[in-house]
Short mmCIF file of C-alpha atoms in Angstrom, two decimals:
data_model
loop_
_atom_site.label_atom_id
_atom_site.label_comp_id
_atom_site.label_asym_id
_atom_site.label_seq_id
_atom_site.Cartn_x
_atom_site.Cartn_y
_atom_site.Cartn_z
CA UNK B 28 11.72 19.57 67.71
CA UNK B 29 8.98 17.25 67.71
CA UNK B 30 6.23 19.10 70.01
CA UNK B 31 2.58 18.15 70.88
CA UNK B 32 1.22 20.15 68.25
CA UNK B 33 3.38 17.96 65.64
CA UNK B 34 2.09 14.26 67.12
CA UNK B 35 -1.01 14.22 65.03
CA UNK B 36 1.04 13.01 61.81
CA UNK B 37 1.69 9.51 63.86
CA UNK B 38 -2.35 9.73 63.18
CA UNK B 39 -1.98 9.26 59.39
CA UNK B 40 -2.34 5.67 59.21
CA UNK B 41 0.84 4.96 56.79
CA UNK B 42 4.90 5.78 56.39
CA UNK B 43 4.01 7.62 53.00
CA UNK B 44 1.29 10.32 54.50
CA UNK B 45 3.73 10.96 57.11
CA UNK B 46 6.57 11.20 55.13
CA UNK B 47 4.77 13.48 52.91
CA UNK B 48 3.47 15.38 55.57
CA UNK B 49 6.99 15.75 57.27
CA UNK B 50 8.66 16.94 53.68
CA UNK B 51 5.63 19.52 53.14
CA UNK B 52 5.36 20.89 56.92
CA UNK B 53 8.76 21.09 58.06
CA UNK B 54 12.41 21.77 56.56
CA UNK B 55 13.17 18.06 57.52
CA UNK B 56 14.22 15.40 55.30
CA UNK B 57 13.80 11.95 56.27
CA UNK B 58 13.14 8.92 54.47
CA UNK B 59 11.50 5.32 54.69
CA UNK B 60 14.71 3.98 55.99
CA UNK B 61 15.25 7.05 58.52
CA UNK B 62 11.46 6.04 59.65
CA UNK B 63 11.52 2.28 59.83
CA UNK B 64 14.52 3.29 62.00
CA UNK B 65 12.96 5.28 64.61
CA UNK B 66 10.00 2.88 64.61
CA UNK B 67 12.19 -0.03 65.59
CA UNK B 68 14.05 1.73 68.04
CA UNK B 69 10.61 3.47 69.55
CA UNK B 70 9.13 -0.51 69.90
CA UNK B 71 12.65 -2.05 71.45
CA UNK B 72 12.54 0.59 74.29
CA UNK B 73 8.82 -0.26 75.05
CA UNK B 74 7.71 3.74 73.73
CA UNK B 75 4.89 2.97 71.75
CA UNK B 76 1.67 1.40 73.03
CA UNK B 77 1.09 -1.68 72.80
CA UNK B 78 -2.77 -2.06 71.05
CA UNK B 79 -2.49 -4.73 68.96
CA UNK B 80 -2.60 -8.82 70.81
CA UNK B 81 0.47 -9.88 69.38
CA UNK B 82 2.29 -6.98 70.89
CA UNK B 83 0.33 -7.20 74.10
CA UNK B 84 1.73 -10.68 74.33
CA UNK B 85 4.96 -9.96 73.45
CA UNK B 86 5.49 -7.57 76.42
CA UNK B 87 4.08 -10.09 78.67
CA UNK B 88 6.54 -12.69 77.62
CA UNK B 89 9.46 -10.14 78.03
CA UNK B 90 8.10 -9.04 81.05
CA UNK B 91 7.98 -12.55 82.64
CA UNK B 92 11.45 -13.26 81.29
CA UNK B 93 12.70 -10.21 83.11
CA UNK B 94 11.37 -12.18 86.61
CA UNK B 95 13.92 -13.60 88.58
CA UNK B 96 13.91 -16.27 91.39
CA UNK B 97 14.44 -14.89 94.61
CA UNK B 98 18.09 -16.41 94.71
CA UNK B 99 18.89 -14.75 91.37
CA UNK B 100 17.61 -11.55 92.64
CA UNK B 101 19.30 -11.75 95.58
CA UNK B 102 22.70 -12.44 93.80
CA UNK B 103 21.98 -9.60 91.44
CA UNK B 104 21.14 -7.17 94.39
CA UNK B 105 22.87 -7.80 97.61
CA UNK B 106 25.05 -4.65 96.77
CA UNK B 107 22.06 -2.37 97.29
CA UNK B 108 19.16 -3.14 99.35
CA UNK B 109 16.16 -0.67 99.71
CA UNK B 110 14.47 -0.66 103.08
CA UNK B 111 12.06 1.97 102.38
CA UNK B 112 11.03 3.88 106.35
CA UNK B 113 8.88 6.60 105.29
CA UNK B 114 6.26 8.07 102.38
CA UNK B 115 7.24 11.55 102.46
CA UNK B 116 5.22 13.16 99.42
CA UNK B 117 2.62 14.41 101.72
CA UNK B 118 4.87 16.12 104.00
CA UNK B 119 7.38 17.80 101.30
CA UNK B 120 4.30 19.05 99.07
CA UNK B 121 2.70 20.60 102.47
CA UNK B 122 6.51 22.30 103.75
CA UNK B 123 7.84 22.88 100.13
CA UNK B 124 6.31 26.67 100.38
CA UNK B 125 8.61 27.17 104.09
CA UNK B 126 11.87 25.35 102.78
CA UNK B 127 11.82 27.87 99.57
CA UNK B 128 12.29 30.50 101.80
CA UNK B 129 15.44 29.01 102.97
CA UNK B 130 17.18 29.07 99.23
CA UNK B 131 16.72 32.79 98.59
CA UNK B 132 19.80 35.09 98.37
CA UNK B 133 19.37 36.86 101.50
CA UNK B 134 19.34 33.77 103.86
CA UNK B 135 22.41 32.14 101.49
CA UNK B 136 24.55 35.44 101.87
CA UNK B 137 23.71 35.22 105.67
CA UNK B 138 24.89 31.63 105.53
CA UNK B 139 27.97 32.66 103.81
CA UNK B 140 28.36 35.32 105.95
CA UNK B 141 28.04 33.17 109.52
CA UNK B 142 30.54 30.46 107.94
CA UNK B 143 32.98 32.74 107.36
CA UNK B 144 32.98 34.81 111.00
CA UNK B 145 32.90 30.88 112.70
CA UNK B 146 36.14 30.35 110.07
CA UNK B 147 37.71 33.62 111.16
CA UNK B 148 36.65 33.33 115.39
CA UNK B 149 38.41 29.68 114.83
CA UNK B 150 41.43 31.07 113.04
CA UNK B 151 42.18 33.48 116.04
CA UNK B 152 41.97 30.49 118.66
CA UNK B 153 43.75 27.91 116.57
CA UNK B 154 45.36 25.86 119.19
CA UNK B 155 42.17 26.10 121.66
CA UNK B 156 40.23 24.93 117.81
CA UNK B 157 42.12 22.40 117.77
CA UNK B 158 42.05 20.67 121.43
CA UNK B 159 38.73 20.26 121.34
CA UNK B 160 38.96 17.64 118.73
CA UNK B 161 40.53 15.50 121.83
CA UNK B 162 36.90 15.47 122.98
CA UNK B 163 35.71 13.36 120.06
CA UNK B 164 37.69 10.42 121.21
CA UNK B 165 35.69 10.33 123.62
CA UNK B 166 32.22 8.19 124.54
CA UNK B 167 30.39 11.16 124.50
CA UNK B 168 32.02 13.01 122.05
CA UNK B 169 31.43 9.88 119.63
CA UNK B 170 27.68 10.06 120.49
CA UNK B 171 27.62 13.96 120.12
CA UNK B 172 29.83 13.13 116.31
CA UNK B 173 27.30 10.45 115.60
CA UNK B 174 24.18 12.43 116.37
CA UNK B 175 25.54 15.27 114.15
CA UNK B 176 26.86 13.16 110.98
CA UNK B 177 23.11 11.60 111.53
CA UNK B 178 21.50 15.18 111.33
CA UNK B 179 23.51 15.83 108.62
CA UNK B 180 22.43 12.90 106.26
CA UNK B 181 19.22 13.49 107.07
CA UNK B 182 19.30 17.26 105.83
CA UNK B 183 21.20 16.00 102.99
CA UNK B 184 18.81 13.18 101.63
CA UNK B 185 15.91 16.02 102.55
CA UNK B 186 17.76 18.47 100.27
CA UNK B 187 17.52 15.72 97.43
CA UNK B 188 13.97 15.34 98.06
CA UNK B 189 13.01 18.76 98.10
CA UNK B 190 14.98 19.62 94.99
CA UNK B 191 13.23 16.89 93.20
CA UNK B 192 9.77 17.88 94.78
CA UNK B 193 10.69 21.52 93.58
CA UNK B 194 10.70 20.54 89.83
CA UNK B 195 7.41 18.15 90.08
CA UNK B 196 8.68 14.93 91.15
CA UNK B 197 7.44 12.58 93.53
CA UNK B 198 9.07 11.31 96.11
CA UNK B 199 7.62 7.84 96.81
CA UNK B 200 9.65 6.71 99.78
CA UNK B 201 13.15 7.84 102.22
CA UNK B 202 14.60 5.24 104.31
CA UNK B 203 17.86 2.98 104.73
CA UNK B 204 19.82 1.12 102.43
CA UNK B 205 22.09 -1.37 102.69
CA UNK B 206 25.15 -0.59 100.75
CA UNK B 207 27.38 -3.76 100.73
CA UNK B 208 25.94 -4.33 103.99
CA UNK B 209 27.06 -0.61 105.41
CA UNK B 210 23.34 1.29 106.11
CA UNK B 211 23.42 4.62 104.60
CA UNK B 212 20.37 6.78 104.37
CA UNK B 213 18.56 7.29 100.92
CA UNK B 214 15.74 9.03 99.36
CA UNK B 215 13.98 7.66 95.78
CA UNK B 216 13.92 10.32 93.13
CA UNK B 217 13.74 7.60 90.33
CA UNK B 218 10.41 10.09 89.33
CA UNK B 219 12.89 12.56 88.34
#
């Protein structure tokens, strides 16, 4: 595995010290071709920094050929549009410690537990179960479904963002997108 302690050899200045280097250090074996290789495919993902002008000016001229009008970019994105609400880094750092507690095995089991007497209570009043779902064709019980589904999405895009605060990430924004034109909720984890 190429660790920290092994990134000093890029130091060397030329492909022979580091391929001598690499053959006397490690049980690898890798030649000129192997490195030329990795080199090329280290520069055509953008991985190695870019000191020299030439370079410099060659990632501005990809960079600018990247740019698209705003009717290209519309074409090439009305199937997702971000319309960010919220910056919730702040907030999820602050309540990270409380929502932990919430993932341990003893309120999970308890979880489990309640789920399964609701399934059971349900199971021994089937037919009363299932005459209340006459109520959701209702106006009110289409506000009470739509308040819930809301809730819902919100606790699940706030489970994505915790997860992804949990292992380091930053969450930069939360807010609606417009999935062919159909708003769904969304959180931006691209950090992770």
């Amino acid at each position: 595995m190429w660790g920290r302690e092994n990134a000093y050899r890029w130091k060397l200045g030329s492909a022979s010290k580091l391929l001598a280097a690499i053959a006397t250090e490690t049980t690898l074996e890798t030649g000129f071709d192997e490195l030329t290789a990795l080199v090329q495919f280290l520069t055509r993902s953008g991985l190695l920094r870019a000191d020299q002008p030439a370079a410099a000016q060659a990632l501005l001229a990809e960079s600018a050929a990247m740019k698209l009008s705003w009717l290209r970019w519309l074409l090439h994105h009305y199937l997702f549009v971000r319309i960010p609400i919220v910056r919730p880094d702040a907030f999820l750092t602050a309540t990270l410690y409380a929502v932990r507690r919430l993932v341990q095995s003893g309120v999970i089991s308890l979880i489990i537990l309640l789920g399964g007497v609701g399934v059971l209570l349900a199971l021994r009043q089937w037919d009363a179960f299932l005459y209340t779902f006459h109520h959701f064709f209702s106006p009110e019980g289409m506000l009470a479904f739509a308040i819930a589904l809301s809730l819902v999405k919100v606790a699940h895009e706030l489970g994505h963002a915790y997860t992804a605060k949990y292992f380091g990430c930053r969450i930069p924004t939360m807010g609606i997108a417009l999935l062919v034109m159909c708003p769904v909720l969304y959180t931006d984890v691209s950090d992770s």
